[in-house]
Short mmCIF file of C-alpha atoms in Angstrom, two decimals:
data_model
loop_
_atom_site.label_atom_id
_atom_site.label_comp_id
_atom_site.label_asym_id
_atom_site.label_seq_id
_atom_site.Cartn_x
_atom_site.Cartn_y
_atom_site.Cartn_z
CA MET A 1 -17.94 -11.95 -14.54
CA ALA A 2 -15.70 -8.73 -14.18
CA THR A 3 -12.04 -8.30 -15.04
CA GLU A 4 -10.66 -5.80 -12.66
CA VAL A 5 -7.25 -4.40 -14.47
CA GLU A 6 -5.79 -1.96 -11.34
CA LEU A 7 -2.39 -1.49 -10.41
CA LYS A 8 -1.13 -1.49 -6.40
CA LEU A 9 1.24 1.32 -4.69
CA ALA A 10 2.42 0.69 -1.58
CA PHE A 11 3.31 4.04 0.96
CA PRO A 12 4.97 4.11 4.37
CA GLY A 13 2.40 4.77 7.19
CA ASN A 14 3.60 8.08 8.18
CA ALA A 15 3.70 9.33 4.39
CA LEU A 16 -0.67 9.32 4.50
CA ALA A 17 -0.92 12.73 5.01
CA ALA A 18 1.49 13.81 1.83
CA VAL A 19 -0.64 11.44 0.17
CA GLU A 20 -4.49 12.24 0.38
CA ALA A 21 -3.13 16.11 -0.01
CA HIS A 22 -1.62 15.80 -3.42
CA PRO A 23 -3.44 18.19 -6.09
CA LEU A 24 -4.48 15.03 -8.07
CA ILE A 25 -6.20 13.52 -5.48
CA ALA A 26 -7.46 16.09 -3.45
CA GLY A 27 -8.83 17.90 -6.55
CA SER A 28 -10.46 15.14 -7.74
CA PRO A 29 -13.96 14.49 -6.89
CA ARG A 30 -15.47 11.62 -3.82
CA GLU A 31 -16.72 8.95 -5.54
CA GLY A 32 -19.61 7.88 -2.56
CA ASN A 33 -18.36 7.63 1.01
CA ASP A 34 -15.61 7.05 3.00
CA GLU A 35 -16.55 3.35 4.33
CA THR A 36 -14.72 0.78 6.35
CA LEU A 37 -14.94 -2.21 4.84
CA GLU A 38 -14.78 -5.29 6.71
CA ASN A 39 -13.27 -9.00 4.95
CA THR A 40 -13.18 -12.36 5.74
CA TYR A 41 -11.20 -15.04 3.47
CA PHE A 42 -12.44 -18.64 4.16
CA ASP A 43 -10.58 -21.60 3.45
CA THR A 44 -10.94 -25.37 3.73
CA PRO A 45 -8.71 -26.63 6.67
CA THR A 46 -6.47 -28.13 4.74
CA LEU A 47 -6.01 -24.72 1.89
CA GLU A 48 -7.49 -26.04 -0.76
CA LEU A 49 -8.43 -22.60 -2.40
CA PHE A 50 -5.07 -21.84 -1.30
CA ALA A 51 -3.59 -24.22 -3.66
CA GLU A 52 -5.51 -22.99 -6.30
CA LYS A 53 -4.78 -18.98 -6.26
CA ILE A 54 -8.72 -19.17 -5.16
CA ALA A 55 -9.90 -16.34 -2.69
CA VAL A 56 -13.55 -16.49 -1.20
CA ARG A 57 -14.42 -13.74 0.86
CA THR A 58 -17.54 -12.07 2.73
CA ARG A 59 -17.38 -8.05 3.03
CA LYS A 60 -18.91 -5.59 5.39
CA ALA A 61 -19.60 -2.54 3.85
CA GLY A 62 -21.96 -0.19 6.33
CA LYS A 63 -25.42 -2.35 6.69
CA ARG A 64 -24.22 -4.23 3.03
CA TRP A 65 -23.00 -7.87 2.64
CA LEU A 66 -20.89 -8.93 -0.38
CA GLN A 67 -19.49 -11.83 -1.73
CA THR A 68 -16.23 -12.58 -3.46
CA VAL A 69 -14.48 -14.82 -5.59
CA LYS A 70 -11.16 -13.91 -7.36
CA CYS A 71 -9.00 -16.29 -9.19
CA ALA A 72 -5.70 -15.26 -9.93
CA ALA A 73 -4.53 -12.50 -11.29
CA THR A 74 -1.39 -12.38 -13.86
CA SER A 75 0.42 -9.08 -12.55
CA VAL A 76 3.52 -7.23 -13.39
CA GLY A 77 4.93 -3.87 -11.75
CA GLY A 78 1.82 -3.42 -9.59
CA LEU A 79 -0.57 -4.46 -12.17
CA SER A 80 -2.83 -6.72 -12.05
CA SER A 81 -5.70 -8.05 -14.01
CA ARG A 82 -8.29 -11.28 -12.55
CA PRO A 83 -11.21 -12.68 -12.92
CA GLU A 84 -13.92 -11.90 -10.55
CA TRP A 85 -17.39 -12.07 -9.69
CA GLU A 86 -19.24 -10.20 -6.93
CA GLN A 87 -22.84 -10.41 -5.59
CA PRO A 88 -24.96 -10.01 -2.18
CA TYR A 89 -24.31 -12.42 0.40
CA ARG A 90 -26.99 -13.73 2.71
CA ASP A 91 -25.63 -16.17 5.45
CA GLN A 92 -24.39 -18.38 2.74
CA PHE A 93 -22.49 -18.63 0.03
CA ASP A 94 -23.86 -19.23 -3.32
CA PHE A 95 -21.80 -19.59 -6.06
CA ALA A 96 -24.48 -20.37 -9.31
CA ALA A 97 -23.41 -16.71 -10.52
CA VAL A 98 -19.94 -18.18 -11.17
CA ASP A 99 -19.98 -18.35 -15.07
CA ALA A 100 -16.50 -20.09 -14.71
CA GLU A 101 -17.38 -23.56 -14.55
CA LYS A 102 -14.64 -25.20 -13.20
CA VAL A 103 -14.16 -22.88 -10.78
CA ARG A 104 -18.10 -22.89 -9.84
CA LYS A 105 -17.81 -27.08 -9.21
CA PHE A 106 -14.65 -26.84 -7.56
CA LEU A 107 -16.14 -24.04 -5.02
CA GLU A 108 -19.48 -26.36 -4.37
CA SER A 109 -17.93 -29.74 -3.87
CA ARG A 110 -15.81 -27.22 -1.46
CA GLN A 111 -18.78 -24.99 0.38
CA PRO A 112 -19.61 -27.20 3.52
CA ARG A 113 -15.59 -27.28 4.51
CA LEU A 114 -15.25 -23.51 3.39
CA LEU A 115 -13.73 -22.10 7.57
CA PRO A 116 -12.98 -18.47 8.17
CA LEU A 117 -9.44 -17.94 8.02
CA PHE A 118 -8.47 -14.33 8.23
CA SER A 119 -9.64 -10.35 7.87
CA THR A 120 -8.55 -7.33 6.68
CA VAL A 121 -10.13 -3.79 8.28
CA PHE A 122 -9.45 -0.08 6.29
CA LEU A 123 -10.82 2.61 5.78
CA ARG A 124 -11.54 3.21 2.52
CA GLN A 125 -11.68 6.70 0.48
CA THR A 126 -12.63 6.60 -3.10
CA ARG A 127 -11.74 8.98 -5.71
CA ARG A 128 -12.59 9.71 -9.34
CA ILE A 129 -9.11 10.32 -11.53
CA GLU A 130 -9.87 11.67 -15.37
CA PRO A 131 -6.37 12.81 -16.57
CA ARG A 132 -7.62 13.39 -19.63
CA PRO A 133 -10.95 12.38 -22.16
CA GLY A 134 -11.91 9.19 -22.34
CA VAL A 135 -10.21 7.90 -19.60
CA VAL A 136 -11.24 7.28 -15.97
CA ILE A 137 -9.47 5.78 -13.22
CA LEU A 138 -10.76 5.13 -9.99
CA LEU A 139 -7.99 5.45 -6.69
CA MET A 140 -8.61 3.87 -3.66
CA LEU A 141 -6.67 5.15 -1.07
CA ASP A 142 -6.88 1.73 2.16
CA VAL A 143 -5.67 2.39 5.61
CA GLY A 144 -6.32 -0.20 8.08
CA LYS A 145 -4.37 -3.88 8.77
CA VAL A 146 -4.89 -7.33 8.14
CA VAL A 147 -5.54 -9.42 11.17
CA SER A 148 -5.59 -13.45 12.20
CA ALA A 149 -4.83 -14.96 15.19
CA GLN A 150 -1.06 -15.44 14.45
CA GLY A 151 -0.76 -11.31 14.66
CA GLU A 152 -1.32 -8.74 12.22
CA THR A 153 -0.07 -6.42 9.61
CA PRO A 154 -0.95 -3.47 8.25
CA ILE A 155 -1.92 -1.72 5.08
CA SER A 156 -1.20 1.61 3.43
CA GLU A 157 -2.06 1.48 -0.43
CA LEU A 158 -2.91 3.05 -3.26
CA GLU A 159 -5.23 1.14 -5.91
CA LEU A 160 -5.71 2.81 -9.34
CA GLU A 161 -8.89 1.31 -11.01
CA LEU A 162 -9.03 1.04 -14.71
CA VAL A 163 -12.90 2.37 -15.63
CA SER A 164 -11.91 3.41 -19.04
CA GLY A 165 -8.69 3.96 -20.95
CA ALA A 166 -5.92 1.06 -21.78
CA PRO A 167 -3.82 -0.51 -19.24
CA SER A 168 -1.03 2.48 -19.90
CA ASP A 169 -3.27 5.19 -18.75
CA LEU A 170 -2.63 3.93 -15.18
CA GLN A 171 0.94 3.20 -14.97
CA ASP A 172 0.65 7.14 -16.20
CA PHE A 173 -1.03 8.18 -13.69
CA ALA A 174 0.63 6.05 -11.27
CA LEU A 175 4.26 7.86 -12.68
CA THR A 176 2.68 11.18 -12.06
CA LEU A 177 2.02 10.53 -8.68
CA ALA A 178 5.41 8.18 -7.71
CA ALA A 179 7.31 11.66 -8.99
CA ASP A 180 6.00 13.62 -5.84
CA LEU A 181 5.54 10.48 -3.16
CA PRO A 182 7.34 7.82 -1.80
CA LEU A 183 4.99 5.62 -3.76
CA ILE A 184 6.60 1.97 -5.19
CA PRO A 185 4.62 -0.97 -6.98
CA PHE A 186 3.04 -3.51 -5.36
CA ASP A 187 1.88 -7.14 -6.47
CA ARG A 188 0.91 -8.33 -3.51
CA SER A 189 -2.72 -8.68 -2.71
CA LYS A 190 -4.52 -8.50 0.41
CA ALA A 191 -5.08 -11.90 0.65
CA GLU A 192 -1.75 -13.50 -0.42
CA ARG A 193 -0.56 -11.26 2.92
CA GLY A 194 -3.53 -12.58 4.96
CA TYR A 195 -2.65 -16.17 3.88
CA ARG A 196 1.34 -15.59 4.30
CA LEU A 197 0.26 -14.58 8.54
CA PHE A 198 -1.95 -17.33 9.06
CA ARG A 199 0.67 -19.53 7.50
CA LYS A 200 3.08 -17.66 9.72
CA THR A 201 5.13 -17.93 6.44
CA ALA A 202 8.21 -15.27 6.96
CA GLU A 203 9.49 -12.57 4.20
CA LYS A 204 12.71 -13.56 2.78
CA PRO A 205 14.79 -11.85 0.26
CA VAL A 206 13.71 -13.39 -3.10
CA LYS A 207 15.75 -15.10 -5.92
CA ALA A 208 15.41 -14.66 -9.53
CA GLY A 209 13.82 -18.66 -10.43
CA LYS A 210 14.40 -20.52 -13.59
CA THR A 211 14.40 -18.14 -16.86
CA PRO A 212 11.79 -18.21 -18.75
CA ALA A 213 13.25 -18.26 -21.57
CA GLN A 214 12.16 -20.89 -24.25
CA PRO A 215 13.36 -22.11 -28.02
CA GLU A 216 10.44 -20.89 -29.94
CA MET A 217 10.73 -17.25 -28.90
CA THR A 218 12.27 -14.81 -31.13
CA PRO A 219 14.80 -12.68 -29.44
CA ARG A 220 12.38 -9.50 -28.21
CA GLU A 221 10.32 -11.91 -26.72
CA ALA A 222 12.53 -14.12 -24.59
CA PHE A 223 14.02 -10.56 -23.76
CA ARG A 224 11.10 -9.03 -22.83
CA ALA A 225 9.97 -12.67 -20.65
CA ILE A 226 12.95 -12.29 -18.73
CA ALA A 227 12.46 -8.94 -18.04
CA LEU A 228 10.09 -9.21 -16.75
CA GLN A 229 10.74 -11.61 -13.75
CA GLY A 230 14.29 -9.81 -13.64
CA GLN A 231 11.98 -6.94 -11.94
CA GLN A 232 9.49 -8.48 -9.97
CA THR A 233 12.82 -9.80 -8.07
CA TRP A 234 13.73 -6.24 -8.17
CA GLN A 235 10.73 -5.43 -7.11
CA ALA A 236 10.23 -7.42 -4.41
CA ASN A 237 13.87 -6.79 -2.98
CA LEU A 238 13.12 -3.12 -2.85
CA PHE A 239 10.13 -3.44 -0.73
CA GLY A 240 11.84 -5.73 1.42
CA ALA A 241 15.03 -3.33 1.52
CA LEU A 242 12.61 -0.38 2.71
CA ASN A 243 10.68 -2.64 5.13
CA SER A 244 13.33 -4.91 6.68
CA ASP A 245 17.09 -5.05 8.78
CA ASP A 246 17.83 -7.80 6.63
CA PRO A 247 21.58 -6.63 4.84
CA GLU A 248 20.78 -10.07 2.56
CA TYR A 249 17.47 -7.87 1.11
CA ILE A 250 19.77 -4.66 -0.36
CA HIS A 251 22.01 -7.38 -1.61
CA GLN A 252 19.56 -9.27 -3.79
CA PHE A 253 18.24 -5.87 -4.55
CA ARG A 254 21.60 -4.68 -6.09
CA VAL A 255 21.93 -8.59 -8.02
CA SER A 256 18.30 -7.75 -9.62
CA LEU A 257 19.76 -4.58 -10.51
CA ARG A 258 23.04 -6.32 -11.88
CA LYS A 259 21.37 -9.07 -13.78
CA LEU A 260 18.99 -6.89 -15.60
CA ASN A 261 21.67 -4.39 -16.60
CA THR A 262 24.08 -7.54 -18.03
CA LEU A 263 20.64 -8.08 -20.11
CA VAL A 264 20.17 -4.91 -21.70
CA ARG A 265 23.46 -4.94 -23.29
CA VAL A 266 23.30 -8.83 -23.87
CA PHE A 267 20.30 -7.93 -25.73
CA GLU A 268 21.28 -4.48 -27.55
CA PRO A 269 21.52 -5.62 -30.96
CA VAL A 270 17.34 -6.46 -30.92
CA ILE A 271 16.11 -4.06 -28.01
CA GLY A 272 16.78 -1.31 -29.80
CA ASP A 273 18.72 2.49 -29.07
CA SER A 274 16.14 3.90 -27.13
CA PHE A 275 15.49 1.14 -24.68
CA TYR A 276 19.15 0.89 -24.21
CA GLY A 277 20.21 4.08 -24.27
CA THR A 278 17.39 4.44 -21.04
CA TRP A 279 17.73 1.52 -19.39
CA ALA A 280 22.13 0.83 -19.44
CA ASP A 281 23.32 3.52 -17.85
CA GLN A 282 20.14 3.47 -14.81
CA LEU A 283 19.95 0.13 -13.98
CA LYS A 284 23.59 0.64 -13.10
CA SER A 285 23.29 3.68 -11.24
CA LEU A 286 19.87 2.44 -9.11
CA ALA A 287 22.31 -0.79 -8.43
CA ALA A 288 25.10 1.76 -7.22
CA THR A 289 22.76 3.72 -4.69
CA SER A 290 22.65 0.07 -2.54
CA GLY A 291 26.23 -0.32 -3.33
CA GLU A 292 28.08 1.38 -0.88
CA ALA A 293 25.63 -0.43 2.07
CA ARG A 294 26.49 -3.78 0.68
CA ASP A 295 30.20 -3.12 0.02
CA LEU A 296 30.58 -1.62 3.59
CA ASP A 297 28.30 -4.27 5.48
CA VAL A 298 30.64 -7.18 3.27
CA MET A 299 33.46 -4.92 4.53
CA ARG A 300 32.65 -5.78 7.92
CA ASP A 301 31.49 -9.77 7.76
CA GLU A 302 33.91 -10.84 5.72
CA ILE A 303 37.02 -9.27 6.14
CA LEU A 304 37.37 -7.35 9.57
CA GLN A 305 34.69 -9.80 11.85
CA PRO A 306 36.71 -12.90 10.85
CA LEU A 307 40.36 -11.53 12.51
CA LEU A 308 38.02 -10.67 15.37
CA CYS A 309 38.36 -14.46 15.42
CA SER A 310 41.41 -15.25 14.79
CA GLU A 311 44.70 -15.60 17.20
CA GLY A 312 46.35 -12.02 17.58
CA ASP A 313 47.43 -9.52 20.69
CA ALA A 314 45.61 -6.89 22.28
CA SER A 315 47.44 -4.62 19.36
CA HIS A 316 45.71 -6.55 16.38
CA HIS A 317 42.17 -6.51 18.08
CA GLN A 318 42.59 -3.14 18.70
CA HIS A 319 43.72 -1.58 15.23
CA VAL A 320 40.33 -4.47 14.07
CA ASN A 321 38.02 -2.67 16.55
CA LEU A 322 38.91 0.63 15.15
CA ALA A 323 38.25 -0.11 11.40
CA LEU A 324 35.13 -1.52 12.69
CA ALA A 325 33.84 1.73 14.36
CA ALA A 326 34.32 3.61 11.79
CA VAL A 327 32.35 1.16 9.39
CA ALA A 328 29.49 1.39 11.37
CA ALA A 329 29.70 4.88 11.45
CA ALA A 330 29.58 5.17 7.79
CA ARG A 331 26.81 2.06 7.20
CA SER A 332 24.99 4.62 9.59
CA ARG A 333 25.10 6.81 6.71
CA ALA A 334 24.99 5.14 4.24
CA GLY A 335 21.46 4.12 5.22
CA GLU A 336 20.47 7.17 4.77
CA HIS A 337 20.51 7.82 1.07
CA PHE A 338 18.32 4.64 0.50
CA ASP A 339 14.82 5.59 -0.14
CA ARG A 340 11.54 5.10 -1.66
CA GLN A 341 10.76 7.99 -3.68
CA ARG A 342 14.26 7.56 -6.24
CA HIS A 343 13.35 3.93 -6.79
CA GLY A 344 9.50 4.06 -7.59
CA PRO A 345 9.30 6.23 -10.89
CA PRO A 346 11.90 3.40 -12.44
CA LEU A 347 10.44 0.34 -11.82
CA LEU A 348 7.04 1.48 -13.22
CA SER A 349 8.58 3.00 -15.88
CA PHE A 350 10.49 -0.03 -16.74
CA VAL A 351 7.78 -2.01 -17.19
CA ARG A 352 5.84 0.80 -19.24
CA ASP A 353 8.91 1.05 -21.59
CA LEU A 354 9.19 -2.93 -22.05
CA GLU A 355 5.60 -3.65 -22.67
CA LEU A 356 6.04 -0.49 -25.62
CA LEU A 357 8.88 -2.82 -27.19
CA PRO A 358 7.30 -3.77 -30.48
CA ASN A 359 8.14 -6.99 -32.34
CA PRO A 360 10.40 -6.63 -35.06
CA LEU A 361 8.88 -8.24 -38.48
CA THR A 362 12.35 -10.22 -38.76
CA ALA A 363 14.42 -11.81 -36.05
CA PRO A 364 17.18 -14.22 -35.84
CA ARG A 365 16.83 -17.36 -34.17
CA ILE A 366 17.02 -17.59 -30.43
CA GLY A 367 19.50 -20.52 -30.70
CA ASP A 368 22.25 -18.18 -32.77
CA PHE A 369 21.40 -15.13 -30.94
CA ALA A 370 21.98 -16.80 -27.53
CA GLU A 371 24.98 -18.53 -29.32
CA ALA A 372 26.78 -15.67 -30.89
CA ARG A 373 26.43 -13.33 -27.70
CA LEU A 374 28.10 -16.06 -24.77
CA ALA A 375 30.78 -16.28 -27.67
CA ARG A 376 31.43 -13.09 -27.43
CA LEU A 377 31.65 -13.08 -23.90
CA HIS A 378 33.52 -16.24 -23.12
CA ARG A 379 36.13 -14.19 -25.66
CA LYS A 380 36.01 -11.05 -23.37
CA ALA A 381 36.48 -13.54 -20.56
CA ALA A 382 39.30 -14.67 -22.06
CA LYS A 383 41.13 -11.52 -22.94
CA ARG A 384 40.76 -9.52 -19.53
CA LEU A 385 42.13 -12.93 -18.30
CA ALA A 386 45.40 -12.77 -20.48
CA THR A 387 45.78 -9.08 -18.99
CA THR A 388 44.86 -10.12 -14.68
CA VAL A 389 47.76 -12.86 -15.74
CA ARG A 390 50.01 -10.22 -17.97
CA LYS A 391 49.58 -7.54 -14.84
CA PRO A 392 47.89 -9.10 -11.48
CA THR A 393 46.82 -5.88 -9.64
CA PRO A 394 43.67 -6.03 -8.32
CA GLU A 395 41.83 -4.01 -9.99
CA ASN A 396 42.36 -6.21 -13.36
CA ALA A 397 41.00 -8.95 -11.16
CA HIS A 398 38.21 -7.40 -10.49
CA ARG A 399 37.44 -6.35 -14.63
CA PHE A 400 37.89 -10.17 -15.09
CA ARG A 401 35.82 -11.65 -12.46
CA ILE A 402 33.07 -8.38 -13.94
CA SER A 403 33.24 -10.28 -17.58
CA LEU A 404 32.84 -13.72 -15.52
CA LYS A 405 29.53 -12.05 -13.99
CA HIS A 406 28.28 -11.37 -17.28
CA LEU A 407 29.36 -14.61 -18.73
CA ARG A 408 27.36 -16.40 -15.68
CA TYR A 409 24.29 -14.40 -16.06
CA THR A 410 23.80 -14.45 -19.65
CA CYS A 411 24.47 -18.22 -19.15
CA GLU A 412 21.38 -18.63 -16.89
CA PHE A 413 19.28 -16.29 -18.99
CA PHE A 414 20.04 -19.18 -22.01
CA ALA A 415 20.18 -22.30 -20.23
CA PRO A 416 16.96 -23.85 -21.85
CA LEU A 417 18.20 -23.05 -25.41
CA PHE A 418 20.87 -25.84 -25.03
CA ASP A 419 21.74 -28.67 -23.46
CA GLU A 420 20.37 -27.52 -19.65
CA ALA A 421 22.61 -30.10 -17.54
CA PRO A 422 25.52 -28.56 -18.79
CA MET A 423 24.79 -24.54 -19.17
CA THR A 424 23.74 -24.87 -15.88
CA ALA A 425 26.46 -26.95 -14.63
CA PHE A 426 28.63 -24.55 -16.22
CA ALA A 427 26.96 -20.98 -14.98
CA ARG A 428 28.01 -22.97 -11.25
CA GLU A 429 31.96 -23.15 -12.41
CA VAL A 430 32.04 -19.54 -13.50
CA ALA A 431 29.96 -18.34 -10.15
CA SER A 432 32.52 -20.39 -7.86
CA LEU A 433 35.25 -18.43 -10.29
CA GLN A 434 33.49 -14.96 -8.95
CA ASP A 435 33.67 -16.01 -5.43
CA GLU A 436 37.47 -16.79 -5.76
CA PHE A 437 38.06 -13.86 -7.16
CA GLY A 438 35.55 -11.19 -4.88
CA PHE A 439 37.50 -11.71 -1.99
CA ILE A 440 40.67 -9.85 -3.69
CA ASN A 441 38.07 -6.98 -4.81
CA ASP A 442 36.65 -6.69 -1.62
CA LEU A 443 40.64 -6.59 0.40
CA TYR A 444 41.20 -4.18 -1.60
CA VAL A 445 37.89 -2.00 -1.37
CA ALA A 446 38.02 -1.91 2.61
CA LEU A 447 41.81 -0.95 2.12
CA GLN A 448 40.92 1.68 0.07
CA ARG A 449 38.45 2.72 2.74
CA LEU A 450 40.62 3.34 5.51
CA ASP A 451 43.10 4.88 3.64
CA SER A 452 40.18 7.46 2.66
CA TRP A 453 39.28 7.91 6.44
CA SER A 454 42.28 7.96 7.77
CA ALA A 455 43.05 11.54 6.00
CA ASP A 456 40.60 11.94 9.37
CA ASP A 457 42.11 9.97 11.65
CA PRO A 458 45.56 8.88 11.71
CA ALA A 459 45.40 5.55 13.69
CA LEU A 460 42.59 4.33 11.21
CA LYS A 461 46.59 4.16 8.89
CA ASP A 462 48.29 2.11 11.37
CA ALA A 463 45.15 -0.18 11.19
CA ARG A 464 44.80 -0.73 7.46
CA ASP A 465 49.03 -1.48 7.25
CA HIS A 466 48.30 -4.49 10.03
CA ILE A 467 45.32 -5.71 7.59
CA ALA A 468 46.95 -5.84 4.47
CA ARG A 469 49.68 -6.84 6.20
CA TRP A 470 47.60 -9.96 7.93
CA TYR A 471 45.78 -11.38 4.83
CA SER A 472 48.78 -10.48 2.35
CA GLY A 473 49.59 -14.74 2.55
CA ARG A 474 45.79 -15.19 1.53
CA LEU A 475 45.65 -12.64 -1.23
CA ASP A 476 48.23 -14.41 -3.42
CA GLN A 477 46.98 -17.50 -3.06
CA SER A 478 43.59 -16.78 -3.25
CA LEU A 479 45.21 -15.49 -6.93
CA ALA A 480 47.20 -18.21 -8.18
CA SER A 481 44.42 -20.96 -6.73
CA GLY A 482 41.76 -18.45 -8.64
CA LEU A 483 43.75 -17.96 -11.63
CA ASP A 484 44.26 -22.15 -12.02
CA ALA A 485 40.86 -22.71 -11.69
CA ALA A 486 39.76 -20.35 -14.27
CA THR A 487 41.55 -21.06 -17.53
CA THR A 488 39.80 -24.97 -16.22
CA VAL A 489 36.53 -23.28 -16.53
CA LEU A 490 36.82 -21.39 -19.82
CA GLY A 491 39.26 -23.59 -21.65
CA GLN A 492 36.82 -26.61 -21.49
CA CYS A 493 34.34 -27.26 -24.16
CA LEU A 494 31.98 -24.77 -24.13
CA PRO A 495 28.44 -26.35 -23.56
CA TRP A 496 26.65 -23.83 -26.13
CA CYS A 497 28.92 -24.58 -28.98
CA GLY A 498 31.86 -26.97 -30.58
CA GLU A 499 33.88 -24.09 -31.21
CA CYS A 500 35.96 -22.81 -28.57
CA ASP A 501 38.76 -20.19 -27.61
CA ARG A 502 41.11 -22.62 -25.63
CA ARG A 503 44.39 -22.09 -27.00
CA GLN A 504 44.57 -18.41 -25.54
CA ILE A 505 43.83 -20.35 -22.53
CA GLU A 506 46.95 -22.80 -22.77
CA GLY A 507 49.28 -19.82 -23.54
CA ILE A 508 47.53 -18.44 -20.39
CA ARG A 509 47.78 -21.72 -18.44
CA LYS A 510 51.78 -21.85 -18.91
CA ARG A 511 52.60 -18.08 -18.24
CA ILE A 512 50.43 -18.64 -14.59
CA LYS A 513 52.80 -22.06 -14.04
CA GLN A 514 55.93 -19.61 -14.51
CA GLY A 515 54.52 -18.10 -10.91
CA ILE A 516 52.02 -14.94 -10.23
CA ALA A 517 52.12 -12.72 -6.62
CA VAL A 518 49.24 -9.19 -6.69
CA ARG A 519 50.77 -6.38 -7.68
CA ILE A 520 49.05 -3.46 -6.02
CA ASP A 521 50.67 -0.03 -7.37
#
């Protein structure tokens, strides 16, 4: 059995010439001749191999035929490690050389029912790279397609396979290439893409799953596990945003970066100044690259489009359509700034920096650490709630909403460390509060944009004022209901501790009963 350590990088098909011409690639010796590889993947009619994350394929390279068995890979940031068995193929499968007994018996028992499902055909160029003494990397440049009866999908990727050296050497070399080329790490194997095609599985935006934090972890171990999960969500949605027109990819891309930014800030006391200093601001900056596009989508879909469905005269619809046209023009410009060359290197660097984080000799209990950080975020949310009640401006409401977001994300990070059901329920209540205050911010941002655009088109000033008047009643209602709900959510007994800051919330509740209205200065 061999264990491959490789790093996969995807690039757009129109960047092939630039990839081939890069001096680190063009200047390296070829390893053999360029080959067209024809691969056929097999499984049972009920996809039993797929269920066990085992891939069986035959490969035709020139006159040679090979049989390959691969098992599930551990893959992070494009870097994967997987067990593999390869041998000559002679018209029928032979699994005797598979030295993992359970895998061998599983395959032998299903051998009579194996059928071809899909194929991959691609041209492979192989280069031998020696970045420094003792480090050897095989660079495979693959261009072709995955084909099944259901359709086909393109292949354009680099595979960096470690011959000698450390996995970090692959990452360092990939970073060097990604600084000049539109490369992003890509974890999905050709077999995975083939199965998706065969099963007609639609691509869709990715949300983070259940947090991997566990009570037996140290705070730094928990941070690394949650951060790697977040990085995978970031990577998947980035790939979708670059290859799909679905705006939800951009939204989930932005959410993944915001959650990682919250994570870094929450774990600041235990991750060290270097990591915190590098990533706290960079994650925020990366999220901002998609902020313009996402804000414009929200302005169009949540603020302006509903007005077209409401009753109004010709002037009403004229104002709304004028604003929609301005949004469409701005959205077209915003899309031009979302490119892969800016995002590939940070993805690679984030994984590398995570792996370089040492474990401290002593560490606080993860439960104590989590409780202290949650209490701190709850106090901050309560203070910002009080500020919003005293001075109910859109800016203060937005700051309060941000504090809710940090509290919610942190509840999700730490849910398994406490009674999980109440923690999850509390996080859902906080998320509902975010939505309540989200409308206030969305409307305020939309009005600000129309204000700024009206310098070039005075008619937009009338449209802005019309839209502000139309929503004024709902704005005050949203603030009143949101503040009332906030006192209930933040004033309850908190699921992570027995001592809560409820007295401050009671004072805020009394002030709300006296009446609150939004102040836009």
